[in-house]
Short mmCIF file of C-alpha atoms and ligand atoms in Angstrom, two decimals:
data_model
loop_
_atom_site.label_atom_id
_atom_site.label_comp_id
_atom_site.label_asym_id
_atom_site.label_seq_id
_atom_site.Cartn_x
_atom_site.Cartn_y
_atom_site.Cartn_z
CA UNK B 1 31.86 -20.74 2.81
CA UNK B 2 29.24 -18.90 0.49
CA UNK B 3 26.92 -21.55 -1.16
CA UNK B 4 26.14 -19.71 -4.74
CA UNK B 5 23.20 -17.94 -5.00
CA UNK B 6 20.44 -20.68 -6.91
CA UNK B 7 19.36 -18.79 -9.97
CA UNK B 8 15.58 -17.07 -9.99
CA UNK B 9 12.65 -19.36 -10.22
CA UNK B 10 9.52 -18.98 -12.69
CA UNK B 11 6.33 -17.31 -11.43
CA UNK B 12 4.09 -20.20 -11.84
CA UNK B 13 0.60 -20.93 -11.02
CA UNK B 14 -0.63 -18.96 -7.65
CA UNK B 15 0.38 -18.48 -5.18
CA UNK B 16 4.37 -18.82 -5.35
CA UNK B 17 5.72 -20.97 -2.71
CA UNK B 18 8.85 -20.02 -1.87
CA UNK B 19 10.62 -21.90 1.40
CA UNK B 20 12.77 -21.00 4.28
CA UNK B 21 15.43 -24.09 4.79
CA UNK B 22 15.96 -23.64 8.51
CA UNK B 23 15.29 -27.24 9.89
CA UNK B 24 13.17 -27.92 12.39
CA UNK B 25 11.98 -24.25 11.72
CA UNK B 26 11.60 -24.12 8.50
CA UNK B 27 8.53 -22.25 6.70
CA UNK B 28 7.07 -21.28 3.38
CA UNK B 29 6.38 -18.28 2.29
CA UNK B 30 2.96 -18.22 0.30
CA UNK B 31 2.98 -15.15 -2.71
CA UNK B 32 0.48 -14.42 -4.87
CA UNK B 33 -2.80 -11.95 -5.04
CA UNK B 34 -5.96 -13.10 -3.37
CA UNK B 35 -4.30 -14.99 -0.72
CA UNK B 36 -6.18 -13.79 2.10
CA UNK B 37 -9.54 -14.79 1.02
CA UNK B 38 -8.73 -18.40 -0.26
CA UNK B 39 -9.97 -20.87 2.90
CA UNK B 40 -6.70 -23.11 1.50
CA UNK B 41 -3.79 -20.49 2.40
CA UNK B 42 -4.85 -21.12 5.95
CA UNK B 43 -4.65 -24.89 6.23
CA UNK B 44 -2.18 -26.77 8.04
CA UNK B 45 -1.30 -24.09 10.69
CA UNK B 46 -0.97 -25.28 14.20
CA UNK B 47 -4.21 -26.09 16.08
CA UNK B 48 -5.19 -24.11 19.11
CA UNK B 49 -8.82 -22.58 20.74
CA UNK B 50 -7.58 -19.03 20.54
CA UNK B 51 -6.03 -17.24 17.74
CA UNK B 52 -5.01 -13.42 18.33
CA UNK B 53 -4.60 -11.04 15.10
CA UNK B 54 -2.58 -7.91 15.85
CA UNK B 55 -3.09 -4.91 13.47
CA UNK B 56 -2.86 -1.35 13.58
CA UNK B 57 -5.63 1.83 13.34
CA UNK B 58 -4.87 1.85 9.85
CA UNK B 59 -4.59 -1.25 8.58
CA UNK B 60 -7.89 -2.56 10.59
CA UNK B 61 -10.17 -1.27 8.68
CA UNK B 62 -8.75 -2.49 5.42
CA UNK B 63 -8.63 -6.36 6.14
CA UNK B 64 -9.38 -7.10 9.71
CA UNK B 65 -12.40 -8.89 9.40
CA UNK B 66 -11.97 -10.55 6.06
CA UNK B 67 -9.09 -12.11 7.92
CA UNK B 68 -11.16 -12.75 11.35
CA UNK B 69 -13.76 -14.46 9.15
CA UNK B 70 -11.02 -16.58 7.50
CA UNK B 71 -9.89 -17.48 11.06
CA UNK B 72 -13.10 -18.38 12.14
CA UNK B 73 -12.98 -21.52 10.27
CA UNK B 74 -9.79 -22.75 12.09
CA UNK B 75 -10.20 -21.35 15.76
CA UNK B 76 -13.64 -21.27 17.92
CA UNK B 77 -11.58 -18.06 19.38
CA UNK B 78 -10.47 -14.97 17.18
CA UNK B 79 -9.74 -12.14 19.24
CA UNK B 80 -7.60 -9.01 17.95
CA UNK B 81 -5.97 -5.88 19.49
CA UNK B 82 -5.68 -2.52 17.37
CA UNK B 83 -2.56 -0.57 17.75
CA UNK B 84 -1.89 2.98 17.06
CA UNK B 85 -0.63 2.93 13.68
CA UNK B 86 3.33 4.54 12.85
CA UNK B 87 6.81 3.73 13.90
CA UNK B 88 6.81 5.54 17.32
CA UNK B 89 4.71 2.80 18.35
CA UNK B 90 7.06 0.07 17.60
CA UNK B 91 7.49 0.46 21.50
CA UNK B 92 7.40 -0.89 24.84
CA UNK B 93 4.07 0.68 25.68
CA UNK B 94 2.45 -1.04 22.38
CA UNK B 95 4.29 -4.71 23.40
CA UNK B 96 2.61 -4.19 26.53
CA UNK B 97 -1.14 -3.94 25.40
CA UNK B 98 -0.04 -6.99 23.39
CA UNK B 99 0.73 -9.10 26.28
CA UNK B 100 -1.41 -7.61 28.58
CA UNK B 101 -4.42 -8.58 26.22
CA UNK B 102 -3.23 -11.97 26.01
CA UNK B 103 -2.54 -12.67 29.79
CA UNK B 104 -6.32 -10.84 30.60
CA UNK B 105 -8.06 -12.90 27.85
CA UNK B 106 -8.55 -16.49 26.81
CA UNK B 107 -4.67 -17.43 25.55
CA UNK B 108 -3.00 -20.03 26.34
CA UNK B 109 0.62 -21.19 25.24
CA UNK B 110 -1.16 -22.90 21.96
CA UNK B 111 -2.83 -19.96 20.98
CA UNK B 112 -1.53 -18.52 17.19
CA UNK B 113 -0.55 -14.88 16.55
CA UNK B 114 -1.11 -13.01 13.31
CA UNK B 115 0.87 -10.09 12.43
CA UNK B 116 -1.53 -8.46 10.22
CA UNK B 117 -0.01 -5.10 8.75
CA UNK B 118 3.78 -3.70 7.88
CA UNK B 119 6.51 -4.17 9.25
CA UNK B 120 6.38 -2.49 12.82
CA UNK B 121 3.36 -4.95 13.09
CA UNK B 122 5.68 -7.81 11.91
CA UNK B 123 8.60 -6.64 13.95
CA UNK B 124 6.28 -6.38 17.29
CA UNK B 125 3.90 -9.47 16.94
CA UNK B 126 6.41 -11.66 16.07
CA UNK B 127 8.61 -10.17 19.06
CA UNK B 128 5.49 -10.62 21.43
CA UNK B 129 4.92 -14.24 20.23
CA UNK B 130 8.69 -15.23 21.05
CA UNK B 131 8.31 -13.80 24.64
CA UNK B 132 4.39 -14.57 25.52
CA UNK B 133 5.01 -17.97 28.03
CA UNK B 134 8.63 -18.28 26.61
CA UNK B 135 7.24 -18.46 23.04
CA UNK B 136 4.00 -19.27 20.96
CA UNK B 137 3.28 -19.93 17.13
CA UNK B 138 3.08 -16.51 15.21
CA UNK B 139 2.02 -16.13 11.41
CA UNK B 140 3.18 -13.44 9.42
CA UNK B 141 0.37 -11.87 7.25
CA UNK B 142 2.61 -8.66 5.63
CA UNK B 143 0.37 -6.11 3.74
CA UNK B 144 3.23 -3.43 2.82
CA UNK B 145 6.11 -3.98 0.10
CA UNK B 146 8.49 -3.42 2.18
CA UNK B 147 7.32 -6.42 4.64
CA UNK B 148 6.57 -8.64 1.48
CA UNK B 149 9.87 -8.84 0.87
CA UNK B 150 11.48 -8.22 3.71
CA UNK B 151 10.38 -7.90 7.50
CA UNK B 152 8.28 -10.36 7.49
CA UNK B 153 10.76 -13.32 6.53
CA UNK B 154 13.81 -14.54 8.64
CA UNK B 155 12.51 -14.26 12.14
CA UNK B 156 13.87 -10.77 13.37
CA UNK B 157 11.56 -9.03 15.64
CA UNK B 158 12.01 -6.41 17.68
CA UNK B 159 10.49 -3.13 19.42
CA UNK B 160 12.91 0.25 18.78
CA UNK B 161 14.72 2.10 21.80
CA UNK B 162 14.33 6.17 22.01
CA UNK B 163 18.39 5.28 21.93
CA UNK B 164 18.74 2.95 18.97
CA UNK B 165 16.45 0.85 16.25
CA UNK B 166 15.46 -2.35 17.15
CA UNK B 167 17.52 -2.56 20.01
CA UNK B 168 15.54 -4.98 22.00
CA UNK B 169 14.21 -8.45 20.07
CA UNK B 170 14.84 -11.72 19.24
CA UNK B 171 15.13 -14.20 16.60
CA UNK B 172 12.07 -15.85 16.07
CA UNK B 173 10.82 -17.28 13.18
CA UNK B 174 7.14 -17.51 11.98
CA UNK B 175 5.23 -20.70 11.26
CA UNK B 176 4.38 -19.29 7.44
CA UNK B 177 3.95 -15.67 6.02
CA UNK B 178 1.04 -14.91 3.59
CA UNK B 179 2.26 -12.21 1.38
CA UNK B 180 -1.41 -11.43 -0.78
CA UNK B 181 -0.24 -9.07 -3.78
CA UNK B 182 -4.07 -7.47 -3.33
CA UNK B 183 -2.96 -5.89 -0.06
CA UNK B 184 -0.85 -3.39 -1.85
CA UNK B 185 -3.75 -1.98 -4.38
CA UNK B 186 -4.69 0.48 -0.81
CA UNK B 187 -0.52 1.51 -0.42
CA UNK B 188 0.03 5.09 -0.70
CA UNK B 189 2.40 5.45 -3.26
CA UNK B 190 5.32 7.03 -0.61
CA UNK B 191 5.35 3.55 1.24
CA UNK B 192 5.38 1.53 -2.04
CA UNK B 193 8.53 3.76 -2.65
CA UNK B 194 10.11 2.75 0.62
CA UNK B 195 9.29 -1.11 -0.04
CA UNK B 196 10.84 -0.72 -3.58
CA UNK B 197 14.27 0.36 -1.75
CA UNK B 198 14.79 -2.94 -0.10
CA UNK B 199 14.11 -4.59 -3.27
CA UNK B 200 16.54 -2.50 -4.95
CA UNK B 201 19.19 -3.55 -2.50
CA UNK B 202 19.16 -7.35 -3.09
CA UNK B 203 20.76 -6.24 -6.72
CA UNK B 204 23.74 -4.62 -5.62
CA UNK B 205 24.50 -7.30 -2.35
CA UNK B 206 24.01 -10.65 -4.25
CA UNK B 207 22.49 -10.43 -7.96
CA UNK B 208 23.51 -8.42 -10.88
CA UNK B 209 21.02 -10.03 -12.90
CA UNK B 210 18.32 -8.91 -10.53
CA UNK B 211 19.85 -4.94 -10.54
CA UNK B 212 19.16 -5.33 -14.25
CA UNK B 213 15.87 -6.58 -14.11
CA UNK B 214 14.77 -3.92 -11.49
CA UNK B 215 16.29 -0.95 -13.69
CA UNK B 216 14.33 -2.31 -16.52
CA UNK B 217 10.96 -3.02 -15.16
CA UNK B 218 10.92 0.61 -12.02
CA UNK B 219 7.65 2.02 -14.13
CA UNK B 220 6.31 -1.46 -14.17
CA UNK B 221 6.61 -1.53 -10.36
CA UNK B 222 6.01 1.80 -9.47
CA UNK B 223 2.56 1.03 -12.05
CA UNK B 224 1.93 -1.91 -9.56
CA UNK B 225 1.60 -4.37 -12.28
CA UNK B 226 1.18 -7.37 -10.84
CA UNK B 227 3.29 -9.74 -12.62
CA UNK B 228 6.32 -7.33 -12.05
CA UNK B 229 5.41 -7.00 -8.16
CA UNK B 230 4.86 -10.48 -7.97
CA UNK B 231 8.46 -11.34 -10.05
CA UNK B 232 10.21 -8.68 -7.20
CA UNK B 233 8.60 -10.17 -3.95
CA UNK B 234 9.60 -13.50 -5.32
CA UNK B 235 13.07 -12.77 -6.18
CA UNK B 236 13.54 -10.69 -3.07
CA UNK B 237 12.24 -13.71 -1.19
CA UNK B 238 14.26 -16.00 -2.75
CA UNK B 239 17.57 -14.18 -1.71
CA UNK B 240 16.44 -13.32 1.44
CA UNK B 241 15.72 -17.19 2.26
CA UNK B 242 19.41 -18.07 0.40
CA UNK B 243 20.84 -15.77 2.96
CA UNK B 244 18.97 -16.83 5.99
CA UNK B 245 19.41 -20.28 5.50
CA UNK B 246 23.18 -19.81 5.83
CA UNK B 247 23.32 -17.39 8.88
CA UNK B 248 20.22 -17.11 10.73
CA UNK B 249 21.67 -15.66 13.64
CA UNK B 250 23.58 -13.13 11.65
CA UNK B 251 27.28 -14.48 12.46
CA UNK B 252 28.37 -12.99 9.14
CA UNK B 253 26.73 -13.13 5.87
CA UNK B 254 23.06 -12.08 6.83
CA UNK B 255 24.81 -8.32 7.39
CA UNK B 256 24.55 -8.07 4.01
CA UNK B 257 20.97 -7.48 3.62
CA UNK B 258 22.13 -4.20 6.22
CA UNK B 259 22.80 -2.49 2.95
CA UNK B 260 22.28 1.26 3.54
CA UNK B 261 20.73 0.56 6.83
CA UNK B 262 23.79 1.74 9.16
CA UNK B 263 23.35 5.55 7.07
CA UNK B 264 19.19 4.96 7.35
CA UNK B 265 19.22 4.16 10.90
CA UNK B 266 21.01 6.90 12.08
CA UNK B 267 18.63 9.02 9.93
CA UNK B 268 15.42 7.09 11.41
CA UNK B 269 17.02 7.63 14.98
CA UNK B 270 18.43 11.15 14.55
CA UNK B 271 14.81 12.93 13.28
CA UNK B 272 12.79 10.81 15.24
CA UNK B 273 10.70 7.61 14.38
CA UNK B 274 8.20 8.08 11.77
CA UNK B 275 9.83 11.63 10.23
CA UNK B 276 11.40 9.70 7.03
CA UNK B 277 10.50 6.08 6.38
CA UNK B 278 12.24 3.18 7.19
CA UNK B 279 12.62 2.12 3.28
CA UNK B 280 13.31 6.25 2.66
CA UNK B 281 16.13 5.82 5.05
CA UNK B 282 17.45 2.81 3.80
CA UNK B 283 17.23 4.26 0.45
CA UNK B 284 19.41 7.60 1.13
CA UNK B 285 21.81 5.00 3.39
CA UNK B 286 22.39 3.19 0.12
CA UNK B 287 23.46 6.25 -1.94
CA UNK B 288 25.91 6.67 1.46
CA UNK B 289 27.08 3.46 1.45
CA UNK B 290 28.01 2.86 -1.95
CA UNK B 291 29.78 6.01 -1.98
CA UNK B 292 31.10 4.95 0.73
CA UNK B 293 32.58 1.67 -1.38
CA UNK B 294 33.96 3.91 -4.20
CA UNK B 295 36.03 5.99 -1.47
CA UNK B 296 37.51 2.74 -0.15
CA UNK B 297 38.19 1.79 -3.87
CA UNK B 298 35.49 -1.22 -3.69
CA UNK B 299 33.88 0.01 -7.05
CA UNK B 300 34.18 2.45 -9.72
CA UNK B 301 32.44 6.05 -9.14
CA UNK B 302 29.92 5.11 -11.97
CA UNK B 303 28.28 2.52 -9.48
CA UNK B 304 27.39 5.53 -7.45
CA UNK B 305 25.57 7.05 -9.80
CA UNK B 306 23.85 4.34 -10.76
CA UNK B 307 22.53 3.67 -7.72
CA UNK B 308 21.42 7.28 -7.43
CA UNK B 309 19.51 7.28 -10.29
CA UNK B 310 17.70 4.24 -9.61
CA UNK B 311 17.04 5.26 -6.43
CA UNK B 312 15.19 8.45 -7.61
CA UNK B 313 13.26 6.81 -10.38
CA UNK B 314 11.77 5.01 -7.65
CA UNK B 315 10.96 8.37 -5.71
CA UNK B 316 13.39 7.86 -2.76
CA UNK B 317 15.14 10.34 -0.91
CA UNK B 318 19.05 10.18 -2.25
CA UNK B 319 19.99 13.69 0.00
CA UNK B 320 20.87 13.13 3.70
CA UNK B 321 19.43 15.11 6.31
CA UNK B 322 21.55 18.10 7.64
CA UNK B 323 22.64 16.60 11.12
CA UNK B 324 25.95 17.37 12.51
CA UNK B 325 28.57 14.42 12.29
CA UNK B 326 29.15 14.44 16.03
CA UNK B 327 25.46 13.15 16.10
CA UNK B 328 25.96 11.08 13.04
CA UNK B 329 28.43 9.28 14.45
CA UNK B 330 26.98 9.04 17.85
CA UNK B 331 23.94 7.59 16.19
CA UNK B 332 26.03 5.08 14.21
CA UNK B 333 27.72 3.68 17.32
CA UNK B 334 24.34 2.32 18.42
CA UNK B 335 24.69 -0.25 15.85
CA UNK B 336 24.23 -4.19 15.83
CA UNK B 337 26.88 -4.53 13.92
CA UNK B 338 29.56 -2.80 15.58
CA UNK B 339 32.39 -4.43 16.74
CA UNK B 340 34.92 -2.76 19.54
CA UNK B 341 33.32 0.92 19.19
CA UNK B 342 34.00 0.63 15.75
CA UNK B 343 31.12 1.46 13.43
CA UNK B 344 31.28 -1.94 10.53
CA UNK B 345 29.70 -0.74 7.43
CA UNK B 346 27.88 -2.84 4.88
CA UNK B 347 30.01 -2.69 1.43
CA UNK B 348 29.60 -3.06 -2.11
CA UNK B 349 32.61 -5.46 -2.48
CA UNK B 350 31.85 -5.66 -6.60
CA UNK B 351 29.14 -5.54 -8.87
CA UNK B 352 26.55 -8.46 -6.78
CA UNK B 353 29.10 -8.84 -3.29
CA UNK B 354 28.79 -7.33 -0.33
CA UNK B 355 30.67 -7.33 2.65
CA UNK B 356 31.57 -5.68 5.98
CA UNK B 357 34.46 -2.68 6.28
CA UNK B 358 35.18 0.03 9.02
CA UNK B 359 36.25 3.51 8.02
CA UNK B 360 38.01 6.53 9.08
CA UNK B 361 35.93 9.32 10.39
CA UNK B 362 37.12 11.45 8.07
CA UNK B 363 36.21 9.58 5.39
CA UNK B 364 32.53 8.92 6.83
CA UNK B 365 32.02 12.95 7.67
CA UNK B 366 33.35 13.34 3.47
CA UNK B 367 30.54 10.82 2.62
CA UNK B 368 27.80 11.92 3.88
CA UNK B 369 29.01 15.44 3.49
CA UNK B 370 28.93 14.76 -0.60
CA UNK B 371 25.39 13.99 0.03
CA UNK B 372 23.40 15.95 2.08
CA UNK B 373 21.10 18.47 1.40
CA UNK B 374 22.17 21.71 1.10
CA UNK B 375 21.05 25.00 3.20
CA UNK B 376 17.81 26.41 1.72
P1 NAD R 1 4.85 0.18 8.55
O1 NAD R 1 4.60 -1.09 9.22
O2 NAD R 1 4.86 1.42 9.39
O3 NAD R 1 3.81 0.35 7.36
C1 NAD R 1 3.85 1.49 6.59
C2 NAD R 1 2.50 2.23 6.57
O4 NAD R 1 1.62 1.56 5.70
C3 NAD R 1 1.82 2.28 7.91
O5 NAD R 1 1.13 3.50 8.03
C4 NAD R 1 0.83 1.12 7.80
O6 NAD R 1 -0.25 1.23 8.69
C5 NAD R 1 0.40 1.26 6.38
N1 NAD R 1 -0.12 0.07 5.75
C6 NAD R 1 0.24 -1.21 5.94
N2 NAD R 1 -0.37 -2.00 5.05
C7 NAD R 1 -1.14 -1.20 4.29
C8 NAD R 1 -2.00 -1.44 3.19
N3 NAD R 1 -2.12 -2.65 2.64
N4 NAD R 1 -2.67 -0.40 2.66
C9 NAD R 1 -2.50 0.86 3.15
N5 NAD R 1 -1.68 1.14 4.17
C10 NAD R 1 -1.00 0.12 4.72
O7 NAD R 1 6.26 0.17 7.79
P2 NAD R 1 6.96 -0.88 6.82
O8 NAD R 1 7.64 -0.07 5.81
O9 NAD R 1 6.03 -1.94 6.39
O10 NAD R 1 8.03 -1.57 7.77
C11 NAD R 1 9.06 -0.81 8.38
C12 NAD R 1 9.48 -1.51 9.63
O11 NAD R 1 10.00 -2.80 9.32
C13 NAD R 1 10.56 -0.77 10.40
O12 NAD R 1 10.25 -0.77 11.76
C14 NAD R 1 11.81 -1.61 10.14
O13 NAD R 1 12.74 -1.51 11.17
C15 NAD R 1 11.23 -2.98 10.02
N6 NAD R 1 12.05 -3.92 9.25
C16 NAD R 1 12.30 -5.12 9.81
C17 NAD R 1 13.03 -6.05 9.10
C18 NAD R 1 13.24 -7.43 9.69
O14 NAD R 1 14.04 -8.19 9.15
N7 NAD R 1 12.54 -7.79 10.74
C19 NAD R 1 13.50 -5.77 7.81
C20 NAD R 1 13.20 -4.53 7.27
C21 NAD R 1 12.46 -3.60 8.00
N1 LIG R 2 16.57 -6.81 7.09
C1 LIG R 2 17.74 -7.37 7.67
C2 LIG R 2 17.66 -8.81 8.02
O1 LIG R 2 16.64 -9.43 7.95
O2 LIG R 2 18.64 -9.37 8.40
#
């Protein structure tokens, strides 16, 4: 059974703490802006000679050494490798250099990981530290949105397949996650976009209350006010950890927080990694599947449209792609979720409840017909 969702906390002093009941792996996850450069968000991680940051071209630049010299306190070691930044590297050949650096250097099955970027950073490291010599202590150091208040927490991880996302992982969860609110002054506005869509989707799945608050405070967000990001990334966090800590493994409930993504996948897939956004596809995939919901009678029409509208207030995609449906629904079969060769959608079940449905063909061709773009 469903515990109930504990009602939203108060942003207190800095940073937020907000923790991840999972037992013997249990974690918090530190909020708050400045993070990185306080010696005191570092303490109490596991000790070890070698501690190996992973970051992208991109990111590097931005915070790699503030976070080395941070480090550098804690380890005698801090080494780092520097991927190719984008989603087409979420890959085999990146994993590699990963592992490869750590077997040719000074690691040994104590030394730390830090996943310091998005969430293909998140995704890989944290897949890398659950493989490296069957598994070694990874932080999570998220410095997009979308990672705040998502990828970062709950221990998936995983590389994408040219046949399917994240098709080969594991569940893995990090020994803490620093989410520092500074990180997102440098996000270009389109990936701040793409984080706000995951936020947007813990309203419809679990918390009315939440939908509201979102609706009421987009140009607060989409200003990057701080108190507003910092009230979103806490809230998200907050239901994200509620969920996890009742199905980490995904047996059932933790589908829910799939909202959209079945539609978004296939987009990801279908125009090849890195063409729209993860959070832009997941965005678009919600418009899909809550139409989706009001064609199976789940909700009035009106929910549709509200979800559209929000969705473009926060500068997200709400057209499909033209692909044909043969493709959509080969794309959709590659799915996590599916059970039998039938492709299980995530639902809007009511106003805050979500659960999992199947649907005629038919009826998914008429969906995603009603919203794609049309021929220019
Ligand atoms: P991303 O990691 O590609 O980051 C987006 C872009 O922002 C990249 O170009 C990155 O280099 C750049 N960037 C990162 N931090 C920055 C900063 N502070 N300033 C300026 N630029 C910065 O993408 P994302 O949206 O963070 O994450 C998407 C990925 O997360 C997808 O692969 C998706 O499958 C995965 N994901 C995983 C989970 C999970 O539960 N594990 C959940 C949701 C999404
Ligand atoms: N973002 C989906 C999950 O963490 O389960």
């Amino acid at each position: 059974m469903t515990a109930p969702l504990p009602d939203a906390t108060p942003t207190g002093a800095s940073p937020t703490v907000v923790p991840i009941d999972l037992g013997d792996r249990s974690y918090d996850i530190l909020i708050g802006a400045g993070l990185l450069d306080q010696s005191s968000t570092w303490a109490g991680l596991p000790r070890a000679r070698t501690a190996l940051i992973v970051t992208n071209d991109l990111v590097a630049p931005l915070y790699l050494e503030r976070l080395t010299r941070q480090l550098s306190t804690h380890y005698a070691n801090v080494e780092s490798v520097v991927l190719p930044d984008g989603e087409q590297h979420k890959s085999w050949e990146s994993l590699d250099r990963v592992i490869d650096h750590l077997l040719a250097g000074a690691a040994d099955r104590k030394t730390v990981l830090y996943a310091l970027g998005g969430g293909v950073i998140g995704d890989l490291t944290g897949f890398a530290a659950a493989i490296y010599m069957r598994g070694v202590p990874f932080v999570q150091v998220p410095t997009t949105l979308l990672a705040q208040v998502d990828s970062s927490v709950g221990g998936k991880t995983a590389i994408n397949h040219p046949r399917g996302k994240n098709m080969v992982g594991a569940f893995y969860q990090p020994m803490r996650v620093v989410a520092d609110l500074d990180t997102l002054d440098t996000l270009p506005d389109r990936e701040l976009s793409a984080g706000l869509a995951e936020i947007i989707k813990y309203g419809p799945i679990a918390d009315v209350a939440f939908l509201d608050w979102i609706e009421a405070h987009l140009d607060a967000l989409l200003a990057r006010d701080k108190s507003a990001l910092a009230y979103a990334v806490k809230r998200s966090c907050e239901i994200k950890a509620w969920v996890v800590g009742q199905d980490e493994r995904e047996s059932g409930l933790r589908a829910i927080l799939n909202f959209g993504h079945t539609f978004g996948h296939a987009i990801e897939t279908g125009l090849g990694y890195g063409a729209w956004l993860h959070g832009e596809g997941v965005g678009c995939g919600m418009v899909l599947a809550s139409e989706l919901s009001a064609r199976l009678g789940l909700v009035p029409a009106g929910f549709v449209d509200r979800m559209t509208r929000l969705l473009e207030r926060a500068r997200l995609p709400v057209k499909a792609p033209r692909m044909p449906i043969e493709r959509w629904l080969e794309l959709m079969r590659v799915d996590k979720k599916n059970e039998g060769g039938e492709i299980r959608f995530v639902v809007i079940e009511g106003l805050g409840r979500a659960g999992m449905r199947g649907a005629p063909d038919a009826m998914v061709a008429e969906v995603i017909a009603a919203h794609t773009e049309r021929q220019p």
